[in-house]
Tab-separated table of C-alpha atoms in Angstrom:
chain	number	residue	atom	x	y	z
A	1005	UNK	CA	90.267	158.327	44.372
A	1006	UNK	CA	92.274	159.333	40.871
A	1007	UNK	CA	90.335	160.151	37.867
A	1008	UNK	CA	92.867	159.948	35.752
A	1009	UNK	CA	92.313	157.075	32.963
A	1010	UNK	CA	95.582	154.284	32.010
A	1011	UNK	CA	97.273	153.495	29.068
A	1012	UNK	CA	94.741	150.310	28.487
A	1013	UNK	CA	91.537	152.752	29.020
A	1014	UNK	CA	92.865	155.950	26.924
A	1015	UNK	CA	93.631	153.245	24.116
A	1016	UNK	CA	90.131	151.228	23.906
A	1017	UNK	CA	88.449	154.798	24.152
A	1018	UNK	CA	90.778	156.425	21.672
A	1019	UNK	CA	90.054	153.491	19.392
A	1020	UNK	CA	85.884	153.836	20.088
A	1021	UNK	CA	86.129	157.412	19.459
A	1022	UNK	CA	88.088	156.951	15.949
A	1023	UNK	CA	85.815	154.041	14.880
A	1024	UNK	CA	82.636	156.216	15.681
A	1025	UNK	CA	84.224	159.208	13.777
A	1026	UNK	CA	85.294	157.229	10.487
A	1027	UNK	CA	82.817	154.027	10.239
A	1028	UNK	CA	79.918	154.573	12.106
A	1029	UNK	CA	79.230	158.898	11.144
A	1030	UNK	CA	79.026	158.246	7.549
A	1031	UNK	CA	76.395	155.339	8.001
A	1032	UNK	CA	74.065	157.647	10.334
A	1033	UNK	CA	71.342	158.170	7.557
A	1034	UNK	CA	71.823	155.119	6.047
A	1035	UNK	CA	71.159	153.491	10.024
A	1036	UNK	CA	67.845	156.280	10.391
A	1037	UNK	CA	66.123	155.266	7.421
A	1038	UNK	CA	66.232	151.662	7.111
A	1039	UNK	CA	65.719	151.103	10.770
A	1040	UNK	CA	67.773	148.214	10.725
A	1041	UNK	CA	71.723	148.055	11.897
A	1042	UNK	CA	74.436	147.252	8.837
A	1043	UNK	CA	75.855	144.159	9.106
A	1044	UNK	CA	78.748	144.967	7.846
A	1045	UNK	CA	79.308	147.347	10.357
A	1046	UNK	CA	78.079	145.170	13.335
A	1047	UNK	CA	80.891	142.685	12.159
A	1048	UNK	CA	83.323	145.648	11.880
A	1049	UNK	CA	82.981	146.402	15.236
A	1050	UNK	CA	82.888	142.822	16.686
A	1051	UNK	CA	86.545	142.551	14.713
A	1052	UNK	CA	87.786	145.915	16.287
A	1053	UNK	CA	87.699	144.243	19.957
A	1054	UNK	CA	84.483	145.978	21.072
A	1055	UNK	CA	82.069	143.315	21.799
A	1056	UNK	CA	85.172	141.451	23.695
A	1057	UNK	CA	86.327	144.229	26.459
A	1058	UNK	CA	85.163	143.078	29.633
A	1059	UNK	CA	85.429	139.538	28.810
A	1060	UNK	CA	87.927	136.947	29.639
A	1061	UNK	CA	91.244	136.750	27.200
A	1062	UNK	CA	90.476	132.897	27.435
A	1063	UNK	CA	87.409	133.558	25.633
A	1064	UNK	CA	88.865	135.673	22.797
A	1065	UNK	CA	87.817	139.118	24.560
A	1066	UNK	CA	90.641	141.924	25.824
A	1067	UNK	CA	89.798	141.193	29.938
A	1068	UNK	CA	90.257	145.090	30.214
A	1069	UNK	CA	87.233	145.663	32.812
A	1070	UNK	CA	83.670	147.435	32.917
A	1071	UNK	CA	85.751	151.151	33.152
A	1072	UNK	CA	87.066	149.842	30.028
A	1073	UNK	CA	83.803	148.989	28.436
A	1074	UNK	CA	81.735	152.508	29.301
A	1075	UNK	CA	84.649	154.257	28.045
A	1076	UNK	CA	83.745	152.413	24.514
A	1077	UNK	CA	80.475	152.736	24.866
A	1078	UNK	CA	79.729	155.998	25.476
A	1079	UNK	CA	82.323	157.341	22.466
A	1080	UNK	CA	80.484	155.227	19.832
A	1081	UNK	CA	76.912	156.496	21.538
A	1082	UNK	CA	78.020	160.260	21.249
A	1083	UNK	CA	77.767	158.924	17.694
A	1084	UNK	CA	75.183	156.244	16.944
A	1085	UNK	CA	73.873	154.991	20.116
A	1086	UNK	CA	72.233	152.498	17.976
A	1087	UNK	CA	75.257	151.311	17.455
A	1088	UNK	CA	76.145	150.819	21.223
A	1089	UNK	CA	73.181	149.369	21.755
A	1090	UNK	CA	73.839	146.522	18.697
A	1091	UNK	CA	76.197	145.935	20.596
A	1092	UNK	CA	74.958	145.626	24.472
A	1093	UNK	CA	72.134	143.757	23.506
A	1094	UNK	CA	74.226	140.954	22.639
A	1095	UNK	CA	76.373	141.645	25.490
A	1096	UNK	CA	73.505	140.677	28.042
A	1097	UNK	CA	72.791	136.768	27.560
A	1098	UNK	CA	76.848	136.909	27.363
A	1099	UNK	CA	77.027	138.507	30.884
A	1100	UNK	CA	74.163	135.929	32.526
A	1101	UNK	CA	76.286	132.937	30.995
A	1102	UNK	CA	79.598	134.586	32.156
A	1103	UNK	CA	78.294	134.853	35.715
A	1104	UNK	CA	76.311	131.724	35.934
A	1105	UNK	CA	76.850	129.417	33.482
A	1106	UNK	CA	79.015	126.247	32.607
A	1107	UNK	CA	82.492	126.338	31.118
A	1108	UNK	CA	80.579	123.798	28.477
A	1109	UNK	CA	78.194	126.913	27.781
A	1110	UNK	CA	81.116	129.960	27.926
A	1111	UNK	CA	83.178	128.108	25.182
A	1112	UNK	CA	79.795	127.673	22.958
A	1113	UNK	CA	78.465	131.249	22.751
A	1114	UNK	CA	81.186	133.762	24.905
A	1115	UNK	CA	83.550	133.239	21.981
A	1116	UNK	CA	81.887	132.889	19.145
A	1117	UNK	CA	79.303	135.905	20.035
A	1118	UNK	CA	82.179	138.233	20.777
A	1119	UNK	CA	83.457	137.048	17.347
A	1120	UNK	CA	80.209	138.883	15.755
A	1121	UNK	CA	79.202	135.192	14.658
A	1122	UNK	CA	76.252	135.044	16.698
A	1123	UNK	CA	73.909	137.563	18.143
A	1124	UNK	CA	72.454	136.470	21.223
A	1125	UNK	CA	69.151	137.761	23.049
A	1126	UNK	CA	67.361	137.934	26.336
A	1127	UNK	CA	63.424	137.604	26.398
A	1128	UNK	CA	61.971	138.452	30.002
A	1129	UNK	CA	59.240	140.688	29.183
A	1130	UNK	CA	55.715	139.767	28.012
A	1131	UNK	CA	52.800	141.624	27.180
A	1132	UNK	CA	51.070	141.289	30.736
A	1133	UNK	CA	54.194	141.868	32.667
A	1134	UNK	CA	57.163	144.215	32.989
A	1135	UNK	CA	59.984	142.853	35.987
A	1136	UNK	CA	57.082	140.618	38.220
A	1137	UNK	CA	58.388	136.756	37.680
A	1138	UNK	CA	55.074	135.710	39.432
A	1139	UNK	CA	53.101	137.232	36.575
A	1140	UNK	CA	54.881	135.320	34.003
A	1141	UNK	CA	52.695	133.353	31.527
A	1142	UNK	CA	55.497	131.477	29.081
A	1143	UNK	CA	55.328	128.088	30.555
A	1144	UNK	CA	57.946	125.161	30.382
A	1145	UNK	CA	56.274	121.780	30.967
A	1146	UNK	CA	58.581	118.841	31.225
A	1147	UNK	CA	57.721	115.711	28.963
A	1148	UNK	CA	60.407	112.872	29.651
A	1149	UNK	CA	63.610	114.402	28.934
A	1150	UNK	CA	62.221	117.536	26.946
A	1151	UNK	CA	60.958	120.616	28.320
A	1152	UNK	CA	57.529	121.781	26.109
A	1153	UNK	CA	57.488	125.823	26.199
A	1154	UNK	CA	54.911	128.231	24.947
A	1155	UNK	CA	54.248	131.462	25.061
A	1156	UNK	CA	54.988	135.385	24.325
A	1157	UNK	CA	57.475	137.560	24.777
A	1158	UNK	CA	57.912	141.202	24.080
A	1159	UNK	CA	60.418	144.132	22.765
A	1160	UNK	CA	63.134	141.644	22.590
A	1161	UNK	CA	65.885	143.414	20.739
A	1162	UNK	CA	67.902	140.571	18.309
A	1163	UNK	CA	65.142	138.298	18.012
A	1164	UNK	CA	65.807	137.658	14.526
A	1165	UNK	CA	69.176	137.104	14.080
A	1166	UNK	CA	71.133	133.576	14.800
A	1167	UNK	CA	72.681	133.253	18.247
A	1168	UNK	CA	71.405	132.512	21.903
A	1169	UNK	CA	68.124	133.011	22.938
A	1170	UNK	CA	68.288	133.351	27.260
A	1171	UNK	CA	64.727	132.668	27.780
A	1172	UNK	CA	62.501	132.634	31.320
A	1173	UNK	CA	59.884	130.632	31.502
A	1174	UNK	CA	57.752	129.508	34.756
A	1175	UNK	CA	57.888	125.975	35.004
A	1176	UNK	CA	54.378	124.550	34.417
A	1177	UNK	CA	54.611	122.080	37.353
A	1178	UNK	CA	56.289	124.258	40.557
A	1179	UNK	CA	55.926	127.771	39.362
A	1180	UNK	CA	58.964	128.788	39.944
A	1181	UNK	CA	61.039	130.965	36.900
A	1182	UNK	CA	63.601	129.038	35.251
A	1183	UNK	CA	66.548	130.619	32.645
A	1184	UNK	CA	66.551	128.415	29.570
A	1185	UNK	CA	68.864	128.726	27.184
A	1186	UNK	CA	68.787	127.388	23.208
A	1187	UNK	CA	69.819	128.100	19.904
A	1188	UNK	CA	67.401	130.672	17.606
A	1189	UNK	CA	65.646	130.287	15.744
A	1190	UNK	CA	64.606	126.845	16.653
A	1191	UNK	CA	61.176	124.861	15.166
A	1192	UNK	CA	57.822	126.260	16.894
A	1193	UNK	CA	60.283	129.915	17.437
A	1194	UNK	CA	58.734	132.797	15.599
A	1195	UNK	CA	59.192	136.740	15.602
A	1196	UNK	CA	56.763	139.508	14.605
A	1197	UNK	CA	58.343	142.754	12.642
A	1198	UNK	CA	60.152	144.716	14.410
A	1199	UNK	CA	58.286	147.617	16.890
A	1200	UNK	CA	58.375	151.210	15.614
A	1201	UNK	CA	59.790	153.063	18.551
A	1202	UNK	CA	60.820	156.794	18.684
A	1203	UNK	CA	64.878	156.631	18.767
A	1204	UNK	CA	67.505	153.586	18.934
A	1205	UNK	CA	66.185	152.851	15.126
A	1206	UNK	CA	69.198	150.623	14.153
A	1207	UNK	CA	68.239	148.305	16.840
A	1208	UNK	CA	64.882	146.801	16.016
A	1209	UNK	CA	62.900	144.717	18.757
A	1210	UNK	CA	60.369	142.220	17.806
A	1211	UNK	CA	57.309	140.016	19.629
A	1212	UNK	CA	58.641	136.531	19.964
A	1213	UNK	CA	56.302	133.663	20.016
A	1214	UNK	CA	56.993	130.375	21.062
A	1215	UNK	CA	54.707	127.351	19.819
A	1216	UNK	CA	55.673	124.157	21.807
A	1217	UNK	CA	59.652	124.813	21.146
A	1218	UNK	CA	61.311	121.669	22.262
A	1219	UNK	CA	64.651	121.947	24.506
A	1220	UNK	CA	66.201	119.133	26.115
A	1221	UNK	CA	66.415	119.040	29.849
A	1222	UNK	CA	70.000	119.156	30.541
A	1223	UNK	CA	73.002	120.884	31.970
A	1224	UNK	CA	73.788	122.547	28.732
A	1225	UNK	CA	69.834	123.970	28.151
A	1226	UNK	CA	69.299	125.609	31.646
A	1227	UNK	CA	71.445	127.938	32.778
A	1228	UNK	CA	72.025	127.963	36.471
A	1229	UNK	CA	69.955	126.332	38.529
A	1230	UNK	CA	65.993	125.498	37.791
A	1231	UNK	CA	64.094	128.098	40.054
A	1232	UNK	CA	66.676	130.213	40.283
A	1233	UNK	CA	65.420	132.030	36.680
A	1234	UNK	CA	64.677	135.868	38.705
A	1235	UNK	CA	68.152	135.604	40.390
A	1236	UNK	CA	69.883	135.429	37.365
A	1237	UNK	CA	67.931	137.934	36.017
A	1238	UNK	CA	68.960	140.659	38.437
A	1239	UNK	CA	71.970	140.056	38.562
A	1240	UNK	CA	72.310	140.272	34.495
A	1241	UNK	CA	70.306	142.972	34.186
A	1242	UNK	CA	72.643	144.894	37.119
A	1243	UNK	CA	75.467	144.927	34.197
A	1244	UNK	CA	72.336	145.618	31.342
A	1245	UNK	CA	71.873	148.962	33.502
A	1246	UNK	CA	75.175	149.686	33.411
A	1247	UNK	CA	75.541	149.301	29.571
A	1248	UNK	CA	72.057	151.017	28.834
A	1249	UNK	CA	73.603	153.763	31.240
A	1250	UNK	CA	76.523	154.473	29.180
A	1251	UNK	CA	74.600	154.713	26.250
A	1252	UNK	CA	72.305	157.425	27.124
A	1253	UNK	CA	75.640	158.787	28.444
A	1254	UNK	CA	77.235	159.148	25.202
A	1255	UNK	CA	74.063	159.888	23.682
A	1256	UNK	CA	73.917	162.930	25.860
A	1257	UNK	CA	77.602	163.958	25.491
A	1258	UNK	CA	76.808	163.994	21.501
A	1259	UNK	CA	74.108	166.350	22.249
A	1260	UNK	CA	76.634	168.459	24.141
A	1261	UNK	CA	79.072	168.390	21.237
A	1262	UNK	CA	76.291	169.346	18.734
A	1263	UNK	CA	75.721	172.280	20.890
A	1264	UNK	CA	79.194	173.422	21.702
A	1265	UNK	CA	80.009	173.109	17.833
A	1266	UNK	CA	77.071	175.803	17.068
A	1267	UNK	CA	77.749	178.031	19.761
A	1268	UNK	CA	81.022	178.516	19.036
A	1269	UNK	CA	80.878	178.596	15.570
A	1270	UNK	CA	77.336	181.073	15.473
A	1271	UNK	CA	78.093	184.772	14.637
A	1272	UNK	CA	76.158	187.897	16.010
A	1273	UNK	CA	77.312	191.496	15.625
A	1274	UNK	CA	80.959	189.803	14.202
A	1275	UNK	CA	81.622	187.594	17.628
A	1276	UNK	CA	80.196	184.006	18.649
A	1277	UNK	CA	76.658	183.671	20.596
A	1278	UNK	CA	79.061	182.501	23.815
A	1279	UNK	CA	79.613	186.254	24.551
A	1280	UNK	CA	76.122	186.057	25.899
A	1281	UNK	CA	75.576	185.258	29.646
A	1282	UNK	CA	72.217	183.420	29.071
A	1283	UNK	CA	74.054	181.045	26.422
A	1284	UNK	CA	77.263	180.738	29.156
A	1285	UNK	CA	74.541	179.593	31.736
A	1286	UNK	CA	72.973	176.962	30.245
A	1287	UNK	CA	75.460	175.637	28.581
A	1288	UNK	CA	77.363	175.123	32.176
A	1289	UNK	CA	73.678	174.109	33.770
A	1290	UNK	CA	73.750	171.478	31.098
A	1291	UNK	CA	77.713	170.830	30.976
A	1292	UNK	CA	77.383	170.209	34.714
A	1293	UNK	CA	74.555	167.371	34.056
A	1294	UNK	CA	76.951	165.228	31.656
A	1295	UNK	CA	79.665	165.543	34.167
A	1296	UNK	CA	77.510	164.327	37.234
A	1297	UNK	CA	76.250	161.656	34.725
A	1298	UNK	CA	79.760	160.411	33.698
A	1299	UNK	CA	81.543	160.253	37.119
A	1300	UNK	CA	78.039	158.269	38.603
A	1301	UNK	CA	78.805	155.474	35.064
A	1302	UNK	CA	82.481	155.262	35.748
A	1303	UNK	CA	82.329	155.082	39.869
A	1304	UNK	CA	79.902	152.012	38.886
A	1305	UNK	CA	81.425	150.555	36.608
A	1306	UNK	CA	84.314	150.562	39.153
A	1307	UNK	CA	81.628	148.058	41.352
A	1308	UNK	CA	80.709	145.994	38.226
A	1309	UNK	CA	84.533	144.901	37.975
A	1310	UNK	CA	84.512	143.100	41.183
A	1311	UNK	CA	81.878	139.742	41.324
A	1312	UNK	CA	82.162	139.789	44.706
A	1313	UNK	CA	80.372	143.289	44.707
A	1314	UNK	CA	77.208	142.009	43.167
A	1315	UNK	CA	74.355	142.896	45.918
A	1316	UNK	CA	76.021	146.291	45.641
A	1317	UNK	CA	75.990	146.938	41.794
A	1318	UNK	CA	72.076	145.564	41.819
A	1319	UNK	CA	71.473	149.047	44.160
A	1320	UNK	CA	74.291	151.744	42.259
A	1321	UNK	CA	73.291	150.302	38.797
A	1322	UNK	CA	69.617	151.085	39.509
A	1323	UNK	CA	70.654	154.568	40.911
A	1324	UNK	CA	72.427	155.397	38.229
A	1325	UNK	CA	70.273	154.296	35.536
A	1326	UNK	CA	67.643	155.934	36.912
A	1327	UNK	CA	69.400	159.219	37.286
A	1328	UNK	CA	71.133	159.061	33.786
A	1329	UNK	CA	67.968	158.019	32.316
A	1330	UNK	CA	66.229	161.572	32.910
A	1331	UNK	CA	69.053	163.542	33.389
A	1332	UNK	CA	70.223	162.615	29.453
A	1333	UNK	CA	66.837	163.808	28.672
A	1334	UNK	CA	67.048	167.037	30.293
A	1335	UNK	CA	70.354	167.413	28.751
A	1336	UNK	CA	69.374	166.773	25.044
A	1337	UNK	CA	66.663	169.340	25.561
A	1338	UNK	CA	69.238	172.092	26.795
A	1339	UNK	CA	70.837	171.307	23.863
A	1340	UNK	CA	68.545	171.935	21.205
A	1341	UNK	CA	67.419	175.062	23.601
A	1342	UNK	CA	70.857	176.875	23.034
A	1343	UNK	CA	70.893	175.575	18.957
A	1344	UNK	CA	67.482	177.138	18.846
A	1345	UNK	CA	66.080	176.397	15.314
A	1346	UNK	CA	68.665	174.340	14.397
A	1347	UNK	CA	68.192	172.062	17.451
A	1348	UNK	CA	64.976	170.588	15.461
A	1349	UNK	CA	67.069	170.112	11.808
A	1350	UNK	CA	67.699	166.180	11.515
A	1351	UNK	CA	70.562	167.771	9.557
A	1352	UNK	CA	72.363	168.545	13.035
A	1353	UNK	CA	71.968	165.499	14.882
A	1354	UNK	CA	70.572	167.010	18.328
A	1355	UNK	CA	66.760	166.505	17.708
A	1356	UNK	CA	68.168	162.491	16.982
A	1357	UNK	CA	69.936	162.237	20.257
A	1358	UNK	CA	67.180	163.304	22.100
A	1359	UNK	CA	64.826	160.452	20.154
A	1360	UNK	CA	67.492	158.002	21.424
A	1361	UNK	CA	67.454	159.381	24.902
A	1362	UNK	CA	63.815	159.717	25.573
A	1363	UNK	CA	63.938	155.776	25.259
A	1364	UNK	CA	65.892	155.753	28.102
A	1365	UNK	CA	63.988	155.934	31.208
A	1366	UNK	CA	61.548	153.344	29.745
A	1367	UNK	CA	64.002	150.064	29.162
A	1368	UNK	CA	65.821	147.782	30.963
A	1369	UNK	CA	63.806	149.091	34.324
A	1370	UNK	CA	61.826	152.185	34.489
A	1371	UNK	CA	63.315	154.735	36.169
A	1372	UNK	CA	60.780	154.907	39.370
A	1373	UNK	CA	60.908	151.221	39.600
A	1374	UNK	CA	64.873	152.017	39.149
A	1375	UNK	CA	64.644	154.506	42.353
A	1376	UNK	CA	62.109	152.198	44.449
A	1377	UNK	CA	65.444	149.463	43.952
A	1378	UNK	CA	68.067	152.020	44.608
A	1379	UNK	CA	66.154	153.312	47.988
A	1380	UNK	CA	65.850	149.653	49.152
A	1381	UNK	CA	69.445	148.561	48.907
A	1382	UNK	CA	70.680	151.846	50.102
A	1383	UNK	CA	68.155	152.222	53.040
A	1384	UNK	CA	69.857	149.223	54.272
A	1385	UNK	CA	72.959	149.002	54.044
């Protein structure tokens, strides 16, 4: 197995890495306060090529593979992982129509979303359930040629922007979860304000509540087959864990840099802090982390490039989100140990990328639901 990155992946992370550096570092304070992402930056990014990596040429994106796409995403997240995670979000009703849907329904929202015309969402969640489809309570009855659906839906990130909504609903009359999709907002589509959370504050979630919204039942408004609603969600959210995983990558491997910067630049007796064993041993405890972390992203993202893979990128994306999702932690926290007081300043960026980490074993599957998943596929196969 070679390590060693092409001309096509050096490029598209050399390109991240200068786009984090000279848009997206200036904007970090501006991103923190408002809680809210610039658009003017989103649409920056979407022009740069980054929302369009992975995707088909045919649908305006570069084709250039999942090894491709971490290497983006975890250079802008050593930055803003808010950023990254503008971006994923609208990534993930892109992958589930990729995978399942209609050529009809790629050339309506693949292009255009990748375009940064349209930000798309994917609402799963609701306040009484976390990943169990038989505990869903959003219904979808059918009335002639319209399905009817109500209901809540929670911590959905893009809620209130224009674009595709991927919605799953249990249909009122078999029980079984369906994957709807529609333009938002629509009439009877509303969102609360967006959640407070901790870290990832340029990329606000909202409640979503749906009052009899009216879709037409059709080809074009389901996507997939009805009742097949949870399969599409696992296999979507085997590419969200991927994404999310990079993220918290990056978001670590800015932590690292913060770190490395002090203790190479911080003076005692008239030479650097790194003459001191105890600083050379953590930092390699926590150098050795990142590594493990970035070699477990790339070998899966490896997987995620071949379709035909798919049963076996639902049980190495769960393993390594779980295992990135702590381990980032513990790595953010090993670098604010060796900044000591300075690890807590806002003004360098460490105590920030923790905030963005510690959100990490907590979304798109937490992490001992993540292992439980992992230990199933691997325990068989």
């Amino acid at each position: 197995m070679e390590f060693k990155l092409n001309e096509t992946q050096e490029s598209i992370r050399d390109l991240a890495r200068e786009f984090a550096e000279k848009v997206l570092k200036p904007r970090i304070d501006d991103i923190e306060e408002v809680c809210h992402f610039p658009t003017d930056v989103y649409q920056q990014m979407a022009d740069t090529g980054l929302l369009g990596i992975a995707f088909d040429e045919k649908y305006g994106g570069i084709g250039a593979g999942y090894d491709s796409f971490v290497l983006a995403f975890e250079e802008l997240s050593k930055v803003s992982p808010s950023a990254a995670t503008a971006l994923l979000i609208t990534l993930l009703p892109l992958e589930a129509i990729n995978l399942f849907g209609s050529e009809d329904q790629k050339q309506a929202y693949i292009g255009p979303s990748i375009e940064g015309k349209l930000r798309g969402s994917m609402a799963f969640t609701e306040p009484s359930t976390g990943s169990d489809p038989k505990q869903l309570t959003t219904t979808a009855r059918l009335e002639g040629d319209t399905w009817v659906i109500s209901g809540v839906k929670r911590f959905i990130s893009n809620a209130a922007y224009d674009g595709p909504m991927l919605l799953y609903a249990k249909e009122a009359e078999t029980g079984k979860c369906t994957a709807f999709l529609f333009d938002k907002p629509i009439e009877g589509y509303s969102t609360s304000t967006p959640w407070e959370k901790i870290g990832l504050l340029g990329s606000p979630c909202y409640d979503v509540f749906l009052d009899e919204v009216r879709v037409p039942n059709d080809d074009f408004h389901i996507l997939g087959k009805r009742g097949d609603g949870f399969t599409i969600l696992k296999a979507t959210t085997a590419y969200g864990k991927l994404g999310f995983s990079a993220v918290f990558l990056g978001a670590f491997g800015g932590a690292v840099n913060a770190a490395k910067d002090y203790v190479t630049t911080k003076v005692h007796r008239d030479s650097t802090i790194t003459k001191f064993q105890a600083i050379q041993t953590k930092f390699a405890t926590m150098l050795s982390k990142y590594e493990s972390c970035r070699y477990m992203v790339y070998n899966c993202a490896e997987t995620a490039n071949d379709h035909s893979r798919l049963e076996e990128m639902l049980g190495q994306s769960a393993l390594v989100k779980a295992y990135v999702g702590d381990t980032a932690v513990e790595g953010c926290v090993l670098a604010m140990n060796l900044m000591g007081s300075y690890g807590v300043m806002k003004e360098y960026q460490t105590e920030r990328f923790l905030r963005d980490a510690l959100i990490g074993p907590h979304v798109e599957g937490q992490t001992d639901v993540q292992r439980v998943i992992a230990a199933g596929y691997y325990l068989n196969h």
